[in-house]
């Protein structure tokens, strides 16, 4: 009884220390976890895998440094996947910091020998159109004219000077959209305008917090696939046979979850035991 | 250990924010104030150079004078700060709400209501479909307040609340996962970028 009372009155700082330990120790002593990709993650992988070589894909980044630990591994995974398949990539963002983080993701990708040797060229194989304010209005405007919506790229180069953008008028010239979003404006706006209005197939990656809100779009096939949080990022890395922080962080994530589950179980048992004792 | 002053400042601020977990302290207050101040300044400058300059001033310089209407509406928003003419800000707000509603109403209805209803009308040929239809109907019954929740209606509402609780549980689980992911990111920064103990 004393133990259970003690558990109910446990200093929350002890829980914080245990969670910190659960997160930090696996970073130093990594262990391998077998991945079992969810059907939602598999859906995104399959959709990109089916795209023919030379397709043009828009990758939009709606996230910031605060949510980068979850979204950045997805962005890096998507860039690797697209480059391996010879897909042309148009980067952009509806959040101001999105395109800058996309630039960092590109740097990470090009650090790897495989992608360095591909000798991919800016303007020909990929472009970064940067940030445009307006959220859903930007997507709607792109449906009419992408060059009018983005007259220049992120560095200020006129769009007509970029070979990749020649012949790109609107969503009719885009094969697929991949949206990586941490909130609003984000995936719902892309679904409403790019997919439902202009009929471009799309898939998305999002923070774990947003995932339950986006799952209904999977069932209605408005999204071909969905990467939810760090687990989604790890799934995608596993499917694309890449190494990254998604898989690397999974042991910490799993152990931390285990600690939380144990505390929830102990807390519930303690609650009922103490209540039963008090009734007597 | 890093020799980059930026990394040291970031590490100091990260530890400052995390120190709140022990208890409120000046170290935390300083970090919080710096975060708020830097964020406000960052957004102010970013919006001037990435929104106002290219979208408003750039177009006005090209002689597209009708963009001045947007500029005037933007200035009218700030009239809220002057009580005497604060009512003028309502015009700008009304314009934004009207445009937003007009732009989104039909598309939102089609994407988030009609398509979802169509998605729910699934054949009762699997456990998943049966669960989904029962969950949707009983969940909606729970929010039907025009009749007292007793008898058949009360029973269905009770089933509905169970489905709602399960969905809240799933959302909570995802929220925990998100927060732990962010903590892992910060810890990795401290032990890798700052202390150089991880590679």
Coordinates of C-alpha atoms in Angstrom, one line a residue:
Chain A
X1 CA 0.0 0.0 0.0
X2 CA 2.8 2.3 1.0
X3 CA 4.5 1.7 -2.4
X4 CA 1.4 2.5 -4.3
X5 CA 0.8 5.7 -2.3
X6 CA 4.4 6.6 -3.0
X7 CA 3.8 6.1 -6.7
X8 CA 0.8 8.3 -6.7
X9 CA 2.7 11.1 -5.0
X10 CA 5.9 10.5 -7.0
X11 CA 7.9 13.7 -7.7
X12 CA 7.4 14.5 -11.3
X13 CA 11.1 15.3 -11.6
X14 CA 12.0 11.7 -11.1
X15 CA 9.8 10.9 -14.1
X16 CA 11.7 13.6 -16.1
X17 CA 15.1 12.1 -15.1
X18 CA 13.9 8.6 -16.2
X19 CA 12.6 9.9 -19.5
X20 CA 15.9 11.8 -20.1
X21 CA 17.8 8.6 -19.3
X22 CA 15.5 6.6 -21.7
X23 CA 16.2 9.1 -24.4
X24 CA 20.0 9.7 -23.9
X25 CA 21.3 6.1 -23.1
X26 CA 20.2 4.6 -26.5
X27 CA 21.9 7.5 -28.3
X28 CA 25.2 6.3 -26.7
X29 CA 24.5 2.6 -26.8
X30 CA 22.5 2.2 -30.1
X31 CA 20.8 -1.1 -30.8
X32 CA 19.1 -2.3 -33.9
X33 CA 15.3 -2.4 -34.1
X34 CA 13.6 -4.3 -36.9
X35 CA 11.3 -1.9 -38.7
X36 CA 7.8 -2.8 -39.7
X37 CA 6.6 0.0 -42.0
X38 CA 3.0 1.0 -41.6
X39 CA 0.6 0.7 -44.6
X40 CA 0.5 4.5 -44.7
X41 CA 4.3 4.8 -45.0
X42 CA 4.4 1.9 -47.5
X43 CA 1.7 3.9 -49.6
X44 CA 4.0 6.9 -49.9
X45 CA 7.0 4.8 -50.8
X46 CA 5.0 2.9 -53.4
X47 CA 3.6 6.1 -54.9
X48 CA 7.1 7.6 -55.4
X49 CA 8.5 4.3 -56.6
X50 CA 5.9 4.1 -59.4
X51 CA 6.8 7.5 -60.8
X52 CA 8.6 7.2 -64.1
X53 CA 12.1 8.6 -64.6
X54 CA 12.1 12.2 -65.6
X55 CA 8.8 13.0 -63.8
X56 CA 8.5 16.4 -62.1
X57 CA 7.6 16.4 -58.4
X58 CA 6.9 19.3 -56.2
X59 CA 8.2 18.9 -52.6
X60 CA 6.8 21.5 -50.3
X61 CA 8.1 22.2 -46.8
X62 CA 5.9 23.6 -44.2
X63 CA 8.0 23.2 -41.1
X64 CA 10.5 25.1 -39.0
X65 CA 13.5 24.3 -36.8
X66 CA 11.2 23.4 -33.9
X67 CA 9.7 20.5 -35.8
X68 CA 12.8 19.6 -37.9
X69 CA 13.7 16.5 -35.8
X70 CA 10.6 14.9 -37.1
X71 CA 10.2 16.3 -40.6
X72 CA 13.8 16.8 -41.8
X73 CA 14.6 13.0 -42.0
X74 CA 11.5 12.6 -44.2
X75 CA 12.6 15.5 -46.4
X76 CA 16.1 14.0 -46.8
X77 CA 14.6 10.5 -47.5
X78 CA 12.3 12.0 -50.2
X79 CA 15.1 13.8 -51.9
X80 CA 17.3 10.7 -51.9
X81 CA 14.4 8.6 -53.2
X82 CA 13.6 11.1 -56.0
X83 CA 17.2 11.6 -57.1
X84 CA 17.8 7.8 -57.2
X85 CA 14.8 7.4 -59.5
X86 CA 15.9 10.3 -61.8
X87 CA 12.9 12.5 -60.8
X88 CA 13.1 16.3 -61.2
X89 CA 12.4 18.1 -57.9
X90 CA 10.8 21.5 -57.4
X91 CA 11.3 22.6 -53.8
X92 CA 9.1 25.3 -52.3
X93 CA 7.5 26.1 -49.0
X94 CA 4.4 27.8 -47.5
X95 CA 6.3 28.4 -44.2
X96 CA 9.1 31.0 -44.3
X97 CA 11.7 28.6 -42.8
X98 CA 10.7 25.6 -44.9
X99 CA 12.8 26.3 -48.1
X100 CA 15.9 27.1 -45.9
X101 CA 15.5 23.8 -44.2
X102 CA 15.0 22.1 -47.6
X103 CA 18.4 23.7 -48.6
X104 CA 20.0 22.1 -45.5
X105 CA 18.4 18.8 -46.4
X106 CA 20.0 19.0 -49.9
X107 CA 23.4 19.7 -48.3
X108 CA 23.0 16.6 -46.2
X109 CA 22.0 14.5 -49.2
X110 CA 25.0 15.8 -51.3
X111 CA 27.4 14.9 -48.4
X112 CA 26.9 11.2 -49.4
X113 CA 29.1 9.8 -52.0
X114 CA 26.3 8.2 -54.0
X115 CA 24.6 11.5 -54.6
X116 CA 27.8 13.5 -55.0
X117 CA 28.7 11.2 -57.9
X118 CA 25.3 11.7 -59.6
X119 CA 26.5 15.3 -60.3
X120 CA 23.0 16.7 -60.0
X121 CA 22.8 20.3 -61.2
X122 CA 20.7 23.1 -59.7
X123 CA 18.3 24.4 -62.2
X124 CA 18.3 21.2 -64.3
X125 CA 17.7 18.4 -61.8
X126 CA 16.3 20.4 -58.9
X127 CA 15.3 24.0 -58.1
X128 CA 14.2 25.8 -54.9
X129 CA 11.5 28.3 -55.5
X130 CA 11.5 29.5 -51.9
X131 CA 8.7 30.8 -49.7
X132 CA 5.6 32.4 -50.8
X133 CA 3.1 34.0 -48.4
X134 CA -0.6 33.2 -48.7
X135 CA -1.0 29.6 -47.8
X136 CA -3.9 28.0 -49.7
X137 CA -4.1 31.0 -52.1
X138 CA -0.6 30.2 -53.3
X139 CA -1.6 26.6 -54.2
X140 CA -4.7 27.9 -56.0
X141 CA -2.6 30.4 -57.9
X142 CA -0.1 27.7 -58.9
X143 CA -3.0 25.8 -60.4
X144 CA -3.4 28.7 -62.8
X145 CA 0.2 29.6 -63.4
X146 CA 3.3 28.5 -61.5
X147 CA 5.6 31.0 -63.2
X148 CA 3.2 33.9 -62.3
X149 CA 3.1 32.6 -58.7
X150 CA 6.9 32.2 -58.5
X151 CA 8.5 34.6 -61.0
X152 CA 11.9 33.9 -59.4
X153 CA 13.6 31.1 -57.5
X154 CA 14.8 31.5 -53.9
X155 CA 18.0 33.2 -55.0
X156 CA 16.2 35.7 -57.2
X157 CA 17.0 34.0 -60.5
X158 CA 14.2 34.5 -63.0
X159 CA 12.3 31.2 -63.4
X160 CA 12.6 31.3 -67.2
X161 CA 16.4 30.9 -66.9
X162 CA 16.0 27.6 -65.1
X163 CA 15.9 24.7 -67.6
X164 CA 13.9 22.5 -65.3
X165 CA 11.1 25.1 -65.2
X166 CA 10.8 25.4 -69.0
X167 CA 7.5 23.9 -70.0
X168 CA 6.1 24.0 -66.4
X169 CA 2.9 26.1 -66.6
X170 CA 0.7 24.7 -63.9
X171 CA -0.3 21.6 -62.0
X172 CA -0.9 19.8 -65.4
X173 CA 2.8 19.6 -65.8
X174 CA 3.4 18.2 -62.3
X175 CA 3.4 14.5 -61.8
X176 CA 3.2 14.3 -58.0
X177 CA 3.2 16.5 -54.9
X178 CA 5.0 15.5 -51.7
X179 CA 4.1 17.8 -48.8
X180 CA 6.0 17.8 -45.5
X181 CA 4.0 19.8 -43.0
X182 CA 4.0 20.6 -39.3
X183 CA 0.8 22.6 -39.2
X184 CA -1.2 25.2 -41.0
X185 CA -0.9 26.1 -43.9
X186 CA 0.0 22.6 -44.8
X187 CA -1.3 19.2 -46.0
X188 CA -5.1 20.0 -45.7
X189 CA -4.6 23.0 -48.1
X190 CA -2.6 20.9 -50.5
X191 CA -5.3 18.2 -50.4
X192 CA -8.1 20.7 -50.9
X193 CA -6.5 22.6 -53.8
X194 CA -3.8 20.6 -55.5
X195 CA -5.4 17.2 -55.2
X196 CA -9.2 17.8 -55.1
X197 CA -9.3 20.8 -57.3
X198 CA -6.4 20.3 -59.7
X199 CA -6.3 16.5 -59.5
X200 CA -2.6 16.1 -58.8
X201 CA -1.8 12.9 -56.9
X202 CA -0.1 13.5 -53.6
X203 CA 1.3 12.1 -50.4
X204 CA 2.4 13.8 -47.2
X205 CA 4.6 13.6 -44.2
X206 CA 3.7 15.3 -41.0
X207 CA 4.5 15.7 -37.3
X208 CA 3.0 13.0 -35.1
X209 CA 0.7 15.5 -33.5
X210 CA -1.0 16.2 -36.9
X211 CA -1.1 12.6 -38.0
X212 CA -4.6 11.7 -36.5
X213 CA -6.1 14.7 -38.3
X214 CA -4.7 13.6 -41.7
X215 CA -5.5 9.8 -41.5
X216 CA -9.0 10.3 -42.9
X217 CA -7.4 11.6 -46.2
X218 CA -5.8 8.2 -46.6
X219 CA -9.0 6.2 -46.4
X220 CA -10.6 8.4 -49.0
X221 CA -7.4 8.1 -51.2
X222 CA -7.0 11.9 -51.2
X223 CA -3.5 11.0 -50.0
X224 CA -1.5 8.1 -51.5
X225 CA 0.5 7.7 -48.3
X226 CA 1.4 9.4 -45.1
X227 CA 4.5 9.5 -42.9
X228 CA 3.4 10.2 -39.4
X229 CA 6.1 11.6 -37.1
X230 CA 9.5 10.0 -36.4
X231 CA 8.2 6.5 -36.9
X232 CA 7.1 7.5 -40.4
X233 CA 10.5 9.0 -41.1
X234 CA 12.2 5.8 -39.9
X235 CA 9.8 3.6 -42.0
X236 CA 10.7 5.7 -45.1
X237 CA 14.5 5.4 -44.4
X238 CA 14.1 1.6 -44.0
X239 CA 12.1 1.3 -47.2
X240 CA 14.5 3.4 -49.2
X241 CA 17.5 1.5 -47.6
X242 CA 19.0 4.8 -46.3
X243 CA 20.5 5.6 -43.0
X244 CA 19.4 8.7 -41.2
X245 CA 18.2 10.1 -37.9
X246 CA 14.8 8.5 -38.3
X247 CA 16.1 5.0 -37.7
X248 CA 18.9 6.3 -35.4
X249 CA 16.4 8.0 -33.0
X250 CA 14.0 5.0 -33.0
X251 CA 15.6 3.2 -30.0
X252 CA 15.4 6.3 -27.9
X253 CA 11.8 6.8 -29.0
X254 CA 10.9 3.2 -28.2
X255 CA 12.6 3.1 -24.8
X256 CA 11.0 6.4 -23.8
X257 CA 7.6 5.1 -24.9
X258 CA 8.2 1.9 -22.8
X259 CA 9.0 4.0 -19.7
X260 CA 5.8 6.1 -20.2
X261 CA 3.7 2.9 -20.7
X262 CA 5.1 1.4 -17.5
X263 CA 4.3 4.6 -15.6
X264 CA 0.8 4.7 -16.9
X265 CA 0.2 1.0 -15.9
X266 CA 1.8 1.5 -12.5
X267 CA -0.2 4.8 -12.0
X268 CA -3.5 3.1 -12.8
X269 CA -2.8 0.0 -10.6
X270 CA -1.8 2.4 -7.8
X271 CA -4.9 4.5 -8.2
X272 CA -7.2 1.5 -8.0
X273 CA -5.3 -0.2 -5.1
X274 CA -5.3 3.0 -3.0
X275 CA -9.0 3.7 -3.8
X276 CA -9.9 0.2 -2.7
X277 CA -7.9 0.6 0.5
X278 CA -9.6 3.9 1.3
X279 CA -13.1 2.3 0.8
X280 CA -12.3 -0.3 3.4
Chain B
X1 CA 33.4 20.1 -27.8
X2 CA 32.2 22.8 -30.2
X3 CA 34.2 26.0 -30.8
X4 CA 31.3 27.7 -32.5
X5 CA 29.9 30.5 -30.4
X6 CA 26.4 30.0 -32.0
X7 CA 26.3 26.4 -30.8
X8 CA 27.3 27.5 -27.3
X9 CA 24.5 30.1 -27.2
X10 CA 22.0 27.5 -28.5
X11 CA 23.2 25.0 -25.9
X12 CA 22.9 27.6 -23.1
X13 CA 19.4 28.5 -24.2
X14 CA 18.4 24.8 -24.6
X15 CA 19.6 24.1 -21.0
X16 CA 17.8 27.3 -19.8
X17 CA 14.5 26.2 -21.2
X18 CA 14.9 22.6 -19.9
X19 CA 15.8 24.0 -16.4
X20 CA 12.1 24.8 -16.0
X21 CA 11.5 21.1 -15.5
X22 CA 13.2 21.4 -12.2
X23 CA 11.5 24.7 -11.2
X24 CA 10.9 28.2 -12.4
X25 CA 14.2 30.1 -12.3
X26 CA 16.0 33.2 -13.7
X27 CA 18.0 31.1 -16.1
X28 CA 14.7 29.9 -17.7
X29 CA 13.2 33.4 -17.7
X30 CA 16.2 34.8 -19.5
X31 CA 16.0 32.0 -22.2
X32 CA 12.3 32.5 -22.6
X33 CA 12.6 36.3 -23.0
X34 CA 15.4 35.9 -25.5
X35 CA 13.3 33.4 -27.4
X36 CA 10.3 35.7 -27.6
X37 CA 12.3 38.8 -28.5
X38 CA 14.4 37.1 -31.1
X39 CA 11.3 35.4 -32.6
X40 CA 9.4 38.7 -32.8
X41 CA 12.4 40.5 -34.4
X42 CA 13.0 37.6 -36.8
X43 CA 9.4 37.5 -38.0
X44 CA 9.2 41.3 -38.3
X45 CA 12.3 41.5 -40.5
X46 CA 11.4 38.4 -42.5
X47 CA 7.9 39.7 -43.3
X48 CA 9.3 43.0 -44.4
X49 CA 11.8 41.5 -46.8
X50 CA 9.9 38.4 -48.0
X51 CA 6.3 39.6 -48.0
X52 CA 5.9 43.4 -48.0
X53 CA 8.8 44.2 -50.2
X54 CA 8.3 41.7 -53.0
X55 CA 4.5 41.5 -52.9
X56 CA 3.6 45.1 -52.2
X57 CA 6.5 47.5 -52.8
X58 CA 7.8 45.5 -55.7
X59 CA 4.5 45.6 -57.5
X60 CA 3.9 49.2 -56.7
X61 CA 7.3 50.0 -58.2
X62 CA 6.2 48.2 -61.4
X63 CA 3.2 50.6 -61.6
X64 CA 0.6 48.1 -60.5
X65 CA -1.2 50.6 -58.4
X66 CA -4.1 48.5 -57.4
X67 CA -1.8 46.7 -55.0
X68 CA -2.1 49.9 -52.9
X69 CA -5.6 48.7 -51.9
X70 CA -4.0 45.7 -50.1
X71 CA -1.4 48.1 -48.5
X72 CA -4.2 50.4 -47.3
X73 CA -6.2 47.4 -45.9
X74 CA -3.0 46.3 -44.1
X75 CA -2.5 49.7 -42.5
X76 CA -6.2 49.8 -41.5
X77 CA -5.5 46.6 -39.5
X78 CA -3.1 48.6 -37.4
X79 CA -5.8 51.1 -36.6
X80 CA -7.0 48.8 -33.8
X81 CA -4.1 50.3 -31.8
X82 CA -5.9 53.8 -32.0
X83 CA -9.2 53.5 -30.1
X84 CA -10.8 56.5 -31.9
X85 CA -10.5 55.0 -35.4
X86 CA -10.2 51.4 -34.3
X87 CA -13.5 50.6 -36.1
X88 CA -11.8 51.0 -39.4
X89 CA -9.8 47.8 -38.8
X90 CA -13.1 45.9 -39.1
X91 CA -13.2 46.7 -42.8
X92 CA -9.9 45.0 -43.3
X93 CA -10.9 42.0 -41.1
X94 CA -14.3 41.8 -43.0
X95 CA -12.4 41.7 -46.3
X96 CA -10.1 38.9 -45.1
X97 CA -12.9 36.8 -43.6
X98 CA -15.1 37.3 -46.7
X99 CA -12.2 36.4 -49.1
X100 CA -11.2 33.4 -46.9
X101 CA -14.7 32.1 -46.6
X102 CA -15.5 32.5 -50.3
X103 CA -12.3 30.8 -51.3
X104 CA -12.5 27.9 -48.9
X105 CA -16.2 27.3 -48.4
X106 CA -16.9 25.0 -51.4
X107 CA -13.5 23.4 -51.5
X108 CA -13.6 22.7 -47.8
X109 CA -17.1 21.2 -48.0
X110 CA -16.1 19.0 -50.9
X111 CA -12.7 17.8 -49.5
X112 CA -13.5 17.5 -45.8
X113 CA -17.3 16.8 -45.7
X114 CA -18.5 15.2 -48.9
X115 CA -15.5 13.0 -49.6
X116 CA -15.4 11.9 -46.0
X117 CA -19.1 11.0 -46.0
X118 CA -18.5 9.1 -49.3
X119 CA -15.5 7.3 -47.6
X120 CA -17.6 6.3 -44.7
X121 CA -20.3 4.7 -46.9
X122 CA -18.3 1.5 -47.1
X123 CA -19.8 -2.1 -47.5
X124 CA -20.2 -4.0 -44.2
X125 CA -17.8 -6.7 -45.4
X126 CA -15.0 -6.4 -42.9
X127 CA -14.5 -5.8 -39.2
X128 CA -12.7 -2.5 -40.0
X129 CA -15.6 -1.2 -42.0
X130 CA -18.2 -2.2 -39.4
X131 CA -16.2 -0.6 -36.6
X132 CA -15.8 2.6 -38.7
X133 CA -19.6 2.9 -39.5
X134 CA -20.6 2.0 -35.9
X135 CA -18.0 4.5 -34.5
X136 CA -19.2 7.3 -36.8
X137 CA -22.9 6.8 -36.1
X138 CA -22.6 6.4 -32.4
X139 CA -20.1 9.2 -32.2
X140 CA -22.6 11.5 -34.0
X141 CA -25.4 10.3 -31.6
X142 CA -23.2 11.4 -28.6
X143 CA -23.3 14.9 -30.0
X144 CA -27.1 14.9 -30.7
X145 CA -28.4 17.0 -27.8
X146 CA -32.0 17.5 -29.0
X147 CA -33.2 14.4 -27.1
X148 CA -32.3 13.1 -23.7
X149 CA -29.6 10.4 -23.7
X150 CA -31.5 7.5 -22.3
X151 CA -32.8 4.2 -23.7
X152 CA -31.5 3.2 -27.1
X153 CA -30.2 6.7 -27.7
X154 CA -28.3 6.7 -24.4
X155 CA -26.8 3.3 -25.1
X156 CA -25.6 4.4 -28.5
X157 CA -24.2 7.6 -27.0
X158 CA -22.3 5.5 -24.5
X159 CA -20.8 3.4 -27.3
X160 CA -20.0 6.7 -29.1
X161 CA -18.1 8.1 -26.1
X162 CA -15.9 4.9 -26.1
X163 CA -15.0 5.4 -29.7
X164 CA -14.3 9.1 -29.0
X165 CA -12.1 8.1 -26.0
X166 CA -10.1 5.7 -28.2
X167 CA -9.5 8.4 -30.8
X168 CA -8.4 10.8 -28.0
X169 CA -6.0 8.1 -26.8
X170 CA -4.6 7.7 -30.3
X171 CA -4.1 11.5 -30.6
X172 CA -2.5 11.5 -27.1
X173 CA -0.1 8.7 -28.1
X174 CA 0.9 10.6 -31.2
X175 CA 1.4 13.8 -29.2
X176 CA 3.7 11.9 -26.8
X177 CA 5.6 10.6 -29.8
X178 CA 6.0 14.1 -31.2
X179 CA 7.2 15.6 -27.9
X180 CA 9.7 12.7 -27.3
X181 CA 11.0 13.2 -30.9
X182 CA 11.7 16.9 -30.2
X183 CA 13.4 16.0 -26.9
X184 CA 15.6 13.4 -28.8
X185 CA 16.5 16.1 -31.3
X186 CA 17.6 18.5 -28.6
X187 CA 19.5 15.8 -26.7
X188 CA 21.3 14.8 -29.9
X189 CA 22.2 18.5 -30.4
X190 CA 23.6 18.8 -26.9
X191 CA 25.6 15.6 -27.0
X192 CA 26.7 15.8 -30.6
X193 CA 26.9 19.4 -31.9
X194 CA 27.8 20.9 -28.6
X195 CA 29.8 18.4 -26.5
X196 CA 30.9 16.3 -29.5
X197 CA 30.4 13.0 -27.6
X198 CA 28.2 11.5 -30.3
X199 CA 29.1 11.1 -34.0

